[in-house]
Amino acid sequence: YDYLVAYQPEAHIKESDIHLSSSFQRKQVLYDFNKLSFDILCKEKSEYLLLDFVDERFQLAKYQSSYVTYSQECKNSGLLSGEVLFINKDRIVLGNGKVSYQIENKNLDVFMDTFCGLLNSIYPTNRIILHRVYGAEYYLDAQNELHPFDANTASRVRHTNALYKYMYEYIYHKLGKNVGNIDISKGYYALEQHKWGLAPIHFQHEYYKKVGDMVNSYIQVQMEGQNA
């Protein structure tokens, strides 16, 4: 889910307006267009929040006075007809050599500050687990042989990974070091036989098992701290 669209003006879309056969997919598009994610987090609050930014690989599209995530589901929903106006995420190299990002000439940090404030209004920092996912440049085929992605895909992965890194570091320091931190994806490959198909963020089965174990371990430590 794209962090930026989460607090833009809602579009007042009905689920019946969305031309997708999958109920799950319709709901994800509905939440995105109508900006329902924070409402849902408040009303159906979990004990912990696992946070990553993998949907930043998608472009942003303009819809009415708002932004939406231009995912495959959005493309197929029938909600965006005619020419689509895309919003760029521009990478800026500053005079001191540091890198920044802008959305429509607005500093990305401003959006992330607002996002962090909304998260902290719902979850204490130690109940947020930052799941630092980066796209893989190599994949394993059905014979367990390793292959590089094609040059265009690898280039997109490197470009998006640079954005991921900037955002993960910013969010980590903004939320504070009590936030949970999982950063292991660079040690794994994508999987050609993945149930959702081959993609740089569709990893080996072992990756998901390891992340699950790390989440459980983090929660156990938090519970033991409460009972100490």
Tab-separated table of C-alpha atoms in Angstrom:
chain	number	residue	atom	x	y	z
A	1	TYR	CA	0.000	0.000	0.000
A	2	ASP	CA	1.465	3.350	-1.008
A	3	TYR	CA	2.178	5.465	2.102
A	4	LEU	CA	1.564	8.702	0.182
A	5	VAL	CA	-1.989	8.000	-0.921
A	6	ALA	CA	-3.091	7.031	2.577
A	7	TYR	CA	-4.091	10.510	3.694
A	8	GLN	CA	-5.073	12.208	0.416
A	9	PRO	CA	-8.698	13.336	-0.166
A	10	GLU	CA	-11.049	10.400	-0.650
A	11	ALA	CA	-12.724	9.753	-4.000
A	12	HIS	CA	-16.138	8.401	-2.814
A	13	ILE	CA	-15.911	5.252	-4.934
A	14	LYS	CA	-18.379	2.377	-4.400
A	15	GLU	CA	-17.221	-1.220	-4.606
A	16	SER	CA	-19.759	-1.806	-7.394
A	17	ASP	CA	-17.852	0.777	-9.491
A	18	ILE	CA	-14.768	-1.462	-9.521
A	19	HIS	CA	-14.677	-3.968	-12.386
A	20	LEU	CA	-12.627	-6.743	-10.823
A	21	SER	CA	-13.766	-10.315	-10.198
A	22	SER	CA	-11.795	-10.781	-6.983
A	23	SER	CA	-13.453	-9.441	-3.822
A	24	PHE	CA	-10.027	-9.034	-2.195
A	25	GLN	CA	-8.706	-6.987	-5.120
A	26	ARG	CA	-11.839	-4.821	-5.214
A	27	LYS	CA	-11.431	-4.029	-1.527
A	28	GLN	CA	-7.764	-3.072	-1.929
A	29	VAL	CA	-8.626	-0.659	-4.749
A	30	LEU	CA	-11.593	0.671	-2.745
A	31	TYR	CA	-9.400	1.314	0.321
A	32	ASP	CA	-6.833	3.076	-1.863
A	33	PHE	CA	-9.266	5.387	-3.672
A	34	ASN	CA	-11.369	6.158	-0.589
A	35	LYS	CA	-8.372	6.464	1.785
A	36	LEU	CA	-9.748	3.975	4.285
A	37	SER	CA	-6.540	2.379	5.530
A	38	PHE	CA	-6.086	4.482	8.667
A	39	ASP	CA	-9.797	4.161	9.494
A	40	ILE	CA	-9.444	0.380	9.263
A	41	LEU	CA	-6.286	0.395	11.403
A	42	CYS	CA	-8.206	2.336	14.058
A	43	LYS	CA	-11.386	0.244	13.941
A	44	GLU	CA	-9.751	-3.176	13.511
A	45	LYS	CA	-6.539	-2.449	15.372
A	46	SER	CA	-4.001	-5.253	15.540
A	47	GLU	CA	-1.545	-5.643	18.391
A	48	TYR	CA	1.405	-5.065	16.039
A	49	LEU	CA	1.874	-3.442	12.635
A	50	LEU	CA	4.280	-4.920	10.063
A	51	LEU	CA	5.311	-2.099	7.730
A	52	ASP	CA	7.092	-2.192	4.376
A	53	PHE	CA	7.150	-0.021	1.261
A	54	VAL	CA	7.154	-2.552	-1.581
A	55	ASP	CA	4.212	-0.829	-3.287
A	56	GLU	CA	6.500	2.131	-3.930
A	57	ARG	CA	7.493	0.235	-7.086
A	58	PHE	CA	4.167	1.350	-8.568
A	59	GLN	CA	3.635	4.726	-10.164
A	60	LEU	CA	1.314	7.306	-8.654
A	61	ALA	CA	-1.649	8.464	-10.726
A	62	LYS	CA	-3.763	11.574	-10.334
A	63	TYR	CA	-7.452	10.974	-9.682
A	64	GLN	CA	-9.678	14.009	-9.154
A	65	SER	CA	-7.877	15.995	-6.417
A	66	SER	CA	-6.015	12.993	-5.037
A	67	TYR	CA	-3.290	10.416	-5.728
A	68	VAL	CA	-3.878	6.686	-6.208
A	69	THR	CA	-1.523	3.727	-6.523
A	70	TYR	CA	-1.319	2.684	-10.177
A	71	SER	CA	-1.190	-1.046	-9.491
A	72	GLN	CA	-2.262	-3.758	-11.921
A	73	GLU	CA	-5.574	-3.946	-10.044
A	74	CYS	CA	-6.040	-0.203	-10.469
A	75	LYS	CA	-5.334	-0.510	-14.211
A	76	ASN	CA	-7.922	-3.270	-14.578
A	77	SER	CA	-10.556	-1.691	-12.329
A	78	GLY	CA	-12.089	0.559	-14.983
A	79	LEU	CA	-11.874	3.584	-12.682
A	80	LEU	CA	-9.179	5.386	-14.661
A	81	SER	CA	-10.348	5.944	-18.208
A	82	GLY	CA	-8.654	7.877	-20.974
A	83	GLU	CA	-5.200	9.374	-20.531
A	84	VAL	CA	-3.699	8.746	-17.100
A	85	LEU	CA	-1.799	11.591	-15.456
A	86	PHE	CA	1.205	10.197	-13.600
A	87	ILE	CA	2.958	11.841	-10.668
A	88	ASN	CA	6.732	11.605	-10.633
A	89	LYS	CA	8.906	10.792	-7.649
A	90	ASP	CA	11.982	12.826	-8.509
A	91	ARG	CA	15.415	11.981	-7.124
A	92	ILE	CA	17.360	15.143	-6.285
A	93	VAL	CA	21.105	15.287	-5.584
A	94	LEU	CA	21.702	18.205	-3.211
A	95	GLY	CA	24.716	20.507	-3.172
A	96	ASN	CA	26.241	18.602	-0.248
A	97	GLY	CA	26.017	15.356	-2.193
A	98	LYS	CA	23.080	13.977	-0.206
A	99	VAL	CA	20.030	12.616	-1.997
A	100	SER	CA	16.446	13.774	-1.539
A	101	TYR	CA	13.140	12.962	-3.248
A	102	GLN	CA	10.270	15.175	-4.320
A	103	ILE	CA	6.641	14.626	-5.276
A	104	GLU	CA	5.207	17.455	-7.389
A	105	ASN	CA	7.979	19.739	-6.093
A	106	LYS	CA	7.161	18.854	-2.474
A	107	ASN	CA	9.805	17.238	-0.302
A	108	LEU	CA	9.071	13.561	0.289
A	109	ASP	CA	10.073	13.997	3.942
A	110	VAL	CA	7.000	16.163	4.560
A	111	PHE	CA	4.692	13.346	3.450
A	112	MET	CA	6.598	10.805	5.541
A	113	ASP	CA	6.443	13.042	8.625
A	114	THR	CA	2.653	13.154	8.329
A	115	PHE	CA	2.519	9.409	7.738
A	116	CYS	CA	4.622	8.715	10.857
A	117	GLY	CA	2.436	11.023	12.924
A	118	LEU	CA	-0.669	9.117	11.874
A	119	LEU	CA	0.976	5.781	12.654
A	120	ASN	CA	2.072	6.974	16.097
A	121	SER	CA	-1.473	8.109	16.857
A	122	ILE	CA	-2.551	4.460	16.541
A	123	TYR	CA	0.473	2.351	17.546
A	124	PRO	CA	3.192	2.822	20.167
A	125	THR	CA	6.585	2.745	18.479
A	126	ASN	CA	7.531	-0.661	19.901
A	127	ARG	CA	4.390	-2.151	18.298
A	128	ILE	CA	5.577	-1.207	14.799
A	129	ILE	CA	7.903	-3.622	12.972
A	130	LEU	CA	9.749	-2.144	9.995
A	131	HIS	CA	10.110	-4.850	7.356
A	132	ARG	CA	12.858	-3.600	5.037
A	133	VAL	CA	12.142	-5.346	1.751
A	134	TYR	CA	14.417	-4.760	-1.258
A	135	GLY	CA	13.919	-6.186	-4.748
A	136	ALA	CA	16.206	-9.026	-5.859
A	137	GLU	CA	18.293	-8.764	-9.024
A	138	TYR	CA	18.564	-12.577	-9.375
A	139	TYR	CA	16.060	-15.425	-9.324
A	140	LEU	CA	16.045	-19.205	-8.952
A	141	ASP	CA	14.356	-21.243	-11.685
A	142	ALA	CA	12.467	-24.540	-11.342
A	143	GLN	CA	15.785	-26.443	-11.377
A	144	ASN	CA	17.147	-24.210	-8.591
A	145	GLU	CA	19.578	-22.561	-10.991
A	146	LEU	CA	20.402	-18.878	-10.508
A	147	HIS	CA	19.702	-16.291	-13.236
A	148	PRO	CA	19.901	-12.490	-13.433
A	149	PHE	CA	16.764	-10.548	-14.287
A	150	ASP	CA	16.894	-8.815	-17.665
A	151	ALA	CA	18.777	-5.518	-17.828
A	152	ASN	CA	15.654	-3.314	-17.772
A	153	THR	CA	14.196	-5.092	-14.754
A	154	ALA	CA	17.527	-4.997	-12.895
A	155	SER	CA	17.837	-1.273	-13.574
A	156	ARG	CA	14.328	-0.633	-12.210
A	157	VAL	CA	15.125	-2.737	-9.165
A	158	ARG	CA	18.268	-0.725	-8.389
A	159	HIS	CA	16.390	2.552	-8.863
A	160	THR	CA	13.516	1.447	-6.611
A	161	ASN	CA	15.837	-0.059	-4.007
A	162	ALA	CA	17.556	3.311	-3.655
A	163	LEU	CA	14.160	4.880	-2.887
A	164	TYR	CA	13.335	2.055	-0.462
A	165	LYS	CA	16.611	2.591	1.390
A	166	TYR	CA	16.031	6.321	1.717
A	167	MET	CA	12.504	5.783	3.046
A	168	TYR	CA	13.359	2.951	5.431
A	169	GLU	CA	16.205	4.943	6.966
A	170	TYR	CA	14.091	8.072	7.279
A	171	ILE	CA	11.158	6.231	8.858
A	172	TYR	CA	13.430	4.285	11.212
A	173	HIS	CA	15.023	7.441	12.585
A	174	LYS	CA	11.699	9.310	12.645
A	175	LEU	CA	9.846	6.628	14.583
A	176	GLY	CA	12.764	6.036	16.937
A	177	LYS	CA	14.933	3.037	17.646
A	178	ASN	CA	12.261	1.254	19.685
A	179	VAL	CA	10.683	0.248	16.387
A	180	GLY	CA	11.192	-3.377	15.348
A	181	ASN	CA	13.624	-3.842	12.479
A	182	ILE	CA	13.811	-6.742	9.988
A	183	ASP	CA	16.358	-6.349	7.191
A	184	ILE	CA	17.239	-9.681	5.581
A	185	SER	CA	15.818	-9.633	2.032
A	186	LYS	CA	19.201	-8.917	0.411
A	187	GLY	CA	20.283	-12.399	1.441
A	188	TYR	CA	17.588	-14.101	-0.669
A	189	TYR	CA	16.639	-14.526	-4.321
A	190	ALA	CA	13.376	-14.218	-6.223
A	191	LEU	CA	11.666	-17.493	-7.124
A	192	GLU	CA	10.401	-18.374	-10.616
A	193	GLN	CA	7.929	-20.887	-9.184
A	194	HIS	CA	6.457	-18.443	-6.661
A	195	LYS	CA	2.677	-18.828	-6.221
A	196	TRP	CA	2.170	-15.220	-7.377
A	197	GLY	CA	4.592	-15.474	-10.297
A	198	LEU	CA	8.140	-14.313	-10.920
A	199	ALA	CA	8.894	-10.815	-9.607
A	200	PRO	CA	11.848	-9.196	-7.821
A	201	ILE	CA	9.912	-9.115	-4.518
A	202	HIS	CA	8.529	-12.674	-4.735
A	203	PHE	CA	11.177	-14.519	-2.739
A	204	GLN	CA	12.256	-18.038	-1.865
A	205	HIS	CA	10.001	-19.836	0.615
A	206	GLU	CA	12.773	-19.732	3.212
A	207	TYR	CA	12.583	-15.948	3.289
A	208	TYR	CA	8.982	-15.855	4.506
A	209	LYS	CA	9.696	-18.525	7.116
A	210	LYS	CA	12.644	-16.516	8.449
A	211	VAL	CA	10.652	-13.273	8.565
A	212	GLY	CA	7.833	-15.032	10.403
A	213	ASP	CA	10.298	-16.404	12.939
A	214	MET	CA	11.815	-12.942	13.451
A	215	VAL	CA	8.396	-11.348	13.949
A	216	ASN	CA	7.485	-13.987	16.531
A	217	SER	CA	10.818	-13.500	18.316
A	218	TYR	CA	10.339	-9.730	18.433
A	219	ILE	CA	6.826	-10.064	19.869
A	220	GLN	CA	8.079	-12.585	22.448
A	221	VAL	CA	10.747	-10.137	23.626
A	222	GLN	CA	8.132	-7.382	23.939
A	223	MET	CA	5.839	-9.660	25.959
A	224	GLU	CA	8.675	-10.690	28.257
A	225	GLY	CA	9.507	-7.011	28.800
A	226	GLN	CA	5.915	-6.319	29.820
A	227	ASN	CA	5.943	-9.179	32.327
A	228	ALA	CA	9.352	-8.354	33.817
